[in-house]
Amino acid sequence: MKIVKKIGALRKALESPRCQGRCIGFVPTMGALHCGHLSLVHRAKKENDIVVVSIFVNPTQFGPHEDFVHYPRNLKKDTKILKGSCDYLFVPDVREMYAQGFRTRVEVGGLGELLCGRTRKGHFTGVATVVAKLFSIVLPQTAYFGQKDAQQAVIIKKMVTDLNIPVKTIVCPTVREKDGLAMSSRNAYLSEGERRDAVVLFQALKSAQRLVDSGVRESARIISVLNDFITRTVSARVEYIAIVDEASLSTLEKIERRALLLLAVTVGKTRLIDNMILKIKVSGNR
Ligand code: PAF
């Protein structure tokens, strides 16, 4: 695995494999790597000839009161984790990615203002902008994202379609700890007690599916039960619980066949997100 810090050097290194027609798979990350990231890298390795992973804690996707400064950074550990799994590790610094006078932004419109975008103003513009930049630096055939960041995945797919970017985006399943907590770099912020409480997100998602299985179809009823369950079980603040269409993210009053249930809950000082596809099980013909 080669570590590359400069855009020009990465472009040069990828030139010859690209000319030889070799497939390039790309996994963009902000580091603090865990098994969720590794599942993306392994999938990329399986499906491509060359795998590029980027680690860049992107300042433009953090609000002024968010954790940009404290976001976990440990390049040595991340490098060790990635060894043997990818070909190039791209680690630009902020000046390399945002030269002085940088102005252009990728605005994602309404999709970026819903759900997490309500409290994280400008977050998805920052994400879309940096992903568009990384795509045009790496020029991969395929890029891999986690379902854990469901809204981000929808927004990137929309950006790729709207801007005719020739990158196939693949969304891989959320990887969970043994007790069901979705893996996230921010889990490192949780104290021991908060870590125990954090499982409430997954428990809430599972209880929603049980409600659907028992015949409940009204989103408002499911949301209300989940809200009660979370606030009764642990000391956590629910930011939102939403049931939406998985492609458009528009609110669904009723679950017809499939729906995306998303949660944002703050445990202690740590804001956690999770989601699950709710499915109406159709019993087979006899
Ligand atoms: O999901 C992330 O880690 C980031 O939002 C991404 C896609 C690497 C952009 O900075």
PDB file of N, CA and C in Angstrom, residues 196-253:
ATOM      1  N   ARG A 196     -23.349   1.622  26.873  1.00  0.00           N
ATOM      2  CA  ARG A 196     -24.427   0.651  27.156  1.00  0.00           C
ATOM      3  C   ARG A 196     -25.768   1.216  26.693  1.00  0.00           C
ATOM      4  N   ASP A 197     -25.991   2.519  26.981  1.00  0.00           N
ATOM      5  CA  ASP A 197     -27.260   3.156  26.611  1.00  0.00           C
ATOM      6  C   ASP A 197     -27.442   3.244  25.094  1.00  0.00           C
ATOM      7  N   ALA A 198     -26.315   3.371  24.392  1.00  0.00           N
ATOM      8  CA  ALA A 198     -26.375   3.637  22.941  1.00  0.00           C
ATOM      9  C   ALA A 198     -27.067   2.529  22.158  1.00  0.00           C
ATOM     10  N   VAL A 199     -27.145   1.346  22.754  1.00  0.00           N
ATOM     11  CA  VAL A 199     -27.788   0.219  22.066  1.00  0.00           C
ATOM     12  C   VAL A 199     -29.292   0.473  21.865  1.00  0.00           C
ATOM     13  N   VAL A 200     -29.799   1.476  22.576  1.00  0.00           N
ATOM     14  CA  VAL A 200     -31.232   1.803  22.481  1.00  0.00           C
ATOM     15  C   VAL A 200     -31.636   2.147  21.036  1.00  0.00           C
ATOM     16  N   LEU A 201     -30.722   2.677  20.250  1.00  0.00           N
ATOM     17  CA  LEU A 201     -31.063   3.017  18.858  1.00  0.00           C
ATOM     18  C   LEU A 201     -31.439   1.748  18.079  1.00  0.00           C
ATOM     19  N   PHE A 202     -30.596   0.730  18.210  1.00  0.00           N
ATOM     20  CA  PHE A 202     -30.852  -0.514  17.482  1.00  0.00           C
ATOM     21  C   PHE A 202     -32.098  -1.200  18.028  1.00  0.00           C
ATOM     22  N   GLN A 203     -32.253  -1.150  19.361  1.00  0.00           N
ATOM     23  CA  GLN A 203     -33.449  -1.765  19.957  1.00  0.00           C
ATOM     24  C   GLN A 203     -34.711  -1.086  19.434  1.00  0.00           C
ATOM     25  N   ALA A 204     -34.646   0.240  19.293  1.00  0.00           N
ATOM     26  CA  ALA A 204     -35.801   0.989  18.789  1.00  0.00           C
ATOM     27  C   ALA A 204     -36.102   0.581  17.342  1.00  0.00           C
ATOM     28  N   LEU A 205     -35.065   0.452  16.522  1.00  0.00           N
ATOM     29  CA  LEU A 205     -35.271   0.049  15.125  1.00  0.00           C
ATOM     30  C   LEU A 205     -35.943  -1.325  15.057  1.00  0.00           C
ATOM     31  N   LYS A 206     -35.443  -2.240  15.906  1.00  0.00           N
ATOM     32  CA  LYS A 206     -36.015  -3.600  15.882  1.00  0.00           C
ATOM     33  C   LYS A 206     -37.462  -3.597  16.365  1.00  0.00           C
ATOM     34  N   SER A 207     -37.741  -2.746  17.362  1.00  0.00           N
ATOM     35  CA  SER A 207     -39.118  -2.746  17.871  1.00  0.00           C
ATOM     36  C   SER A 207     -40.061  -2.155  16.822  1.00  0.00           C
ATOM     37  N   ALA A 208     -39.553  -1.251  15.983  1.00  0.00           N
ATOM     38  CA  ALA A 208     -40.384  -0.704  14.900  1.00  0.00           C
ATOM     39  C   ALA A 208     -40.766  -1.815  13.929  1.00  0.00           C
ATOM     40  N   GLN A 209     -39.792  -2.662  13.592  1.00  0.00           N
ATOM     41  CA  GLN A 209     -40.115  -3.766  12.665  1.00  0.00           C
ATOM     42  C   GLN A 209     -41.144  -4.700  13.303  1.00  0.00           C
ATOM     43  N   ARG A 210     -41.033  -4.894  14.639  1.00  0.00           N
ATOM     44  CA  ARG A 210     -42.021  -5.766  15.315  1.00  0.00           C
ATOM     45  C   ARG A 210     -43.418  -5.153  15.223  1.00  0.00           C
ATOM     46  N   LEU A 211     -43.482  -3.817  15.366  1.00  0.00           N
ATOM     47  CA  LEU A 211     -44.785  -3.141  15.246  1.00  0.00           C
ATOM     48  C   LEU A 211     -45.366  -3.358  13.849  1.00  0.00           C
ATOM     49  N   VAL A 212     -44.505  -3.209  12.837  1.00  0.00           N
ATOM     50  CA  VAL A 212     -44.958  -3.426  11.452  1.00  0.00           C
ATOM     51  C   VAL A 212     -45.435  -4.874  11.292  1.00  0.00           C
ATOM     52  N   ASP A 213     -44.658  -5.813  11.854  1.00  0.00           N
ATOM     53  CA  ASP A 213     -45.043  -7.233  11.759  1.00  0.00           C
ATOM     54  C   ASP A 213     -46.390  -7.493  12.416  1.00  0.00           C
ATOM     55  N   SER A 214     -46.691  -6.676  13.459  1.00  0.00           N
ATOM     56  CA  SER A 214     -47.965  -6.909  14.155  1.00  0.00           C
ATOM     57  C   SER A 214     -49.120  -6.158  13.478  1.00  0.00           C
ATOM     58  N   GLY A 215     -48.834  -5.504  12.358  1.00  0.00           N
ATOM     59  CA  GLY A 215     -49.910  -4.903  11.574  1.00  0.00           C
ATOM     60  C   GLY A 215     -49.993  -3.385  11.635  1.00  0.00           C
ATOM     61  N   VAL A 216     -49.130  -2.733  12.419  1.00  0.00           N
ATOM     62  CA  VAL A 216     -49.182  -1.262  12.491  1.00  0.00           C
ATOM     63  C   VAL A 216     -48.606  -0.687  11.199  1.00  0.00           C
ATOM     64  N   ARG A 217     -49.302   0.268  10.611  1.00  0.00           N
ATOM     65  CA  ARG A 217     -48.864   0.848   9.345  1.00  0.00           C
ATOM     66  C   ARG A 217     -48.661   2.356   9.431  1.00  0.00           C
ATOM     67  N   GLU A 218     -49.249   3.014  10.433  1.00  0.00           N
ATOM     68  CA  GLU A 218     -49.190   4.482  10.521  1.00  0.00           C
ATOM     69  C   GLU A 218     -47.829   4.897  11.078  1.00  0.00           C
ATOM     70  N   SER A 219     -47.132   5.731  10.301  1.00  0.00           N
ATOM     71  CA  SER A 219     -45.799   6.183  10.715  1.00  0.00           C
ATOM     72  C   SER A 219     -45.866   6.927  12.043  1.00  0.00           C
ATOM     73  N   ALA A 220     -46.891   7.801  12.201  1.00  0.00           N
ATOM     74  CA  ALA A 220     -46.969   8.627  13.410  1.00  0.00           C
ATOM     75  C   ALA A 220     -47.038   7.751  14.662  1.00  0.00           C
ATOM     76  N   ARG A 221     -47.761   6.651  14.562  1.00  0.00           N
ATOM     77  CA  ARG A 221     -47.906   5.763  15.727  1.00  0.00           C
ATOM     78  C   ARG A 221     -46.555   5.101  16.053  1.00  0.00           C
ATOM     79  N   ILE A 222     -45.874   4.635  15.026  1.00  0.00           N
ATOM     80  CA  ILE A 222     -44.568   3.977  15.238  1.00  0.00           C
ATOM     81  C   ILE A 222     -43.586   4.979  15.847  1.00  0.00           C
ATOM     82  N   ILE A 223     -43.572   6.188  15.290  1.00  0.00           N
ATOM     83  CA  ILE A 223     -42.633   7.215  15.761  1.00  0.00           C
ATOM     84  C   ILE A 223     -42.908   7.539  17.240  1.00  0.00           C
ATOM     85  N   SER A 224     -44.175   7.634  17.591  1.00  0.00           N
ATOM     86  CA  SER A 224     -44.531   7.973  18.964  1.00  0.00           C
ATOM     87  C   SER A 224     -44.105   6.850  19.931  1.00  0.00           C
ATOM     88  N   VAL A 225     -44.337   5.590  19.533  1.00  0.00           N
ATOM     89  CA  VAL A 225     -43.923   4.460  20.395  1.00  0.00           C
ATOM     90  C   VAL A 225     -42.401   4.471  20.570  1.00  0.00           C
ATOM     91  N   LEU A 226     -41.681   4.711  19.492  1.00  0.00           N
ATOM     92  CA  LEU A 226     -40.212   4.698  19.551  1.00  0.00           C
ATOM     93  C   LEU A 226     -39.680   5.835  20.422  1.00  0.00           C
ATOM     94  N   ASN A 227     -40.302   6.998  20.263  1.00  0.00           N
ATOM     95  CA  ASN A 227     -39.883   8.158  21.051  1.00  0.00           C
ATOM     96  C   ASN A 227     -40.047   7.859  22.538  1.00  0.00           C
ATOM     97  N   ASP A 228     -41.202   7.290  22.914  1.00  0.00           N
ATOM     98  CA  ASP A 228     -41.451   6.926  24.315  1.00  0.00           C
ATOM     99  C   ASP A 228     -40.441   5.894  24.786  1.00  0.00           C
ATOM    100  N   PHE A 229     -40.221   4.886  23.949  1.00  0.00           N
ATOM    101  CA  PHE A 229     -39.307   3.794  24.316  1.00  0.00           C
ATOM    102  C   PHE A 229     -37.902   4.344  24.594  1.00  0.00           C
ATOM    103  N   ILE A 230     -37.411   5.201  23.713  1.00  0.00           N
ATOM    104  CA  ILE A 230     -36.030   5.706  23.866  1.00  0.00           C
ATOM    105  C   ILE A 230     -35.924   6.578  25.111  1.00  0.00           C
ATOM    106  N   THR A 231     -36.866   7.503  25.279  1.00  0.00           N
ATOM    107  CA  THR A 231     -36.735   8.454  26.397  1.00  0.00           C
ATOM    108  C   THR A 231     -37.026   7.773  27.741  1.00  0.00           C
ATOM    109  N   ARG A 232     -37.829   6.708  27.730  1.00  0.00           N
ATOM    110  CA  ARG A 232     -38.098   5.985  28.976  1.00  0.00           C
ATOM    111  C   ARG A 232     -36.920   5.105  29.355  1.00  0.00           C
ATOM    112  N   THR A 233     -36.232   4.552  28.363  1.00  0.00           N
ATOM    113  CA  THR A 233     -35.196   3.557  28.630  1.00  0.00           C
ATOM    114  C   THR A 233     -33.881   4.176  29.095  1.00  0.00           C
ATOM    115  N   VAL A 234     -33.467   5.235  28.454  1.00  0.00           N
ATOM    116  CA  VAL A 234     -32.153   5.822  28.792  1.00  0.00           C
ATOM    117  C   VAL A 234     -32.283   7.345  28.846  1.00  0.00           C
ATOM    118  N   SER A 235     -31.233   7.975  29.389  1.00  0.00           N
ATOM    119  CA  SER A 235     -31.287   9.437  29.343  1.00  0.00           C
ATOM    120  C   SER A 235     -30.645   9.895  28.036  1.00  0.00           C
ATOM    121  N   ALA A 236     -31.488  10.028  27.030  1.00  0.00           N
ATOM    122  CA  ALA A 236     -31.004  10.412  25.703  1.00  0.00           C
ATOM    123  C   ALA A 236     -31.972  11.428  25.122  1.00  0.00           C
ATOM    124  N   ARG A 237     -31.475  12.250  24.217  1.00  0.00           N
ATOM    125  CA  ARG A 237     -32.343  13.252  23.586  1.00  0.00           C
ATOM    126  C   ARG A 237     -32.591  12.835  22.133  1.00  0.00           C
ATOM    127  N   VAL A 238     -33.872  12.701  21.811  1.00  0.00           N
ATOM    128  CA  VAL A 238     -34.198  12.314  20.441  1.00  0.00           C
ATOM    129  C   VAL A 238     -34.206  13.577  19.586  1.00  0.00           C
ATOM    130  N   GLU A 239     -33.365  13.596  18.546  1.00  0.00           N
ATOM    131  CA  GLU A 239     -33.368  14.758  17.635  1.00  0.00           C
ATOM    132  C   GLU A 239     -34.453  14.572  16.577  1.00  0.00           C
ATOM    133  N   TYR A 240     -34.487  13.406  15.982  1.00  0.00           N
ATOM    134  CA  TYR A 240     -35.605  13.094  15.087  1.00  0.00           C
ATOM    135  C   TYR A 240     -35.764  11.590  14.942  1.00  0.00           C
ATOM    136  N   ILE A 241     -36.993  11.221  14.648  1.00  0.00           N
ATOM    137  CA  ILE A 241     -37.307   9.856  14.206  1.00  0.00           C
ATOM    138  C   ILE A 241     -38.161  10.077  12.958  1.00  0.00           C
ATOM    139  N   ALA A 242     -37.777   9.478  11.856  1.00  0.00           N
ATOM    140  CA  ALA A 242     -38.514   9.741  10.616  1.00  0.00           C
ATOM    141  C   ALA A 242     -38.710   8.463   9.824  1.00  0.00           C
ATOM    142  N   ILE A 243     -39.840   8.403   9.148  1.00  0.00           N
ATOM    143  CA  ILE A 243     -40.117   7.270   8.255  1.00  0.00           C
ATOM    144  C   ILE A 243     -40.324   7.856   6.862  1.00  0.00           C
ATOM    145  N   VAL A 244     -39.441   7.496   5.943  1.00  0.00           N
ATOM    146  CA  VAL A 244     -39.404   8.161   4.635  1.00  0.00           C
ATOM    147  C   VAL A 244     -39.275   7.141   3.505  1.00  0.00           C
ATOM    148  N   ASP A 245     -39.482   7.641   2.289  1.00  0.00           N
ATOM    149  CA  ASP A 245     -39.221   6.838   1.097  1.00  0.00           C
ATOM    150  C   ASP A 245     -37.703   6.708   0.930  1.00  0.00           C
ATOM    151  N   GLU A 246     -37.220   5.490   0.709  1.00  0.00           N
ATOM    152  CA  GLU A 246     -35.767   5.279   0.745  1.00  0.00           C
ATOM    153  C   GLU A 246     -35.009   5.960  -0.396  1.00  0.00           C
ATOM    154  N   ALA A 247     -35.691   6.283  -1.507  1.00  0.00           N
ATOM    155  CA  ALA A 247     -34.982   6.912  -2.626  1.00  0.00           C
ATOM    156  C   ALA A 247     -35.089   8.435  -2.581  1.00  0.00           C
ATOM    157  N   SER A 248     -36.293   8.946  -2.244  1.00  0.00           N
ATOM    158  CA  SER A 248     -36.504  10.396  -2.314  1.00  0.00           C
ATOM    159  C   SER A 248     -36.378  11.073  -0.951  1.00  0.00           C
ATOM    160  N   LEU A 249     -36.406  10.293   0.104  1.00  0.00           N
ATOM    161  CA  LEU A 249     -36.390  10.779   1.505  1.00  0.00           C
ATOM    162  C   LEU A 249     -37.650  11.573   1.856  1.00  0.00           C
ATOM    163  N   SER A 250     -38.696  11.477   1.032  1.00  0.00           N
ATOM    164  CA  SER A 250     -39.918  12.199   1.387  1.00  0.00           C
ATOM    165  C   SER A 250     -40.710  11.398   2.433  1.00  0.00           C
ATOM    166  N   THR A 251     -41.362  12.166   3.321  1.00  0.00           N
ATOM    167  CA  THR A 251     -42.062  11.568   4.459  1.00  0.00           C
ATOM    168  C   THR A 251     -43.160  10.615   4.004  1.00  0.00           C
ATOM    169  N   LEU A 252     -43.266   9.493   4.664  1.00  0.00           N
ATOM    170  CA  LEU A 252     -44.355   8.548   4.387  1.00  0.00           C
ATOM    171  C   LEU A 252     -45.301   8.545   5.584  1.00  0.00           C
ATOM    172  N   GLU A 253     -46.567   8.835   5.323  1.00  0.00           N
ATOM    173  CA  GLU A 253     -47.572   8.799   6.405  1.00  0.00           C
ATOM    174  C   GLU A 253     -47.860   7.354   6.795  1.00  0.00           C
TER     175      GLU A 253
END
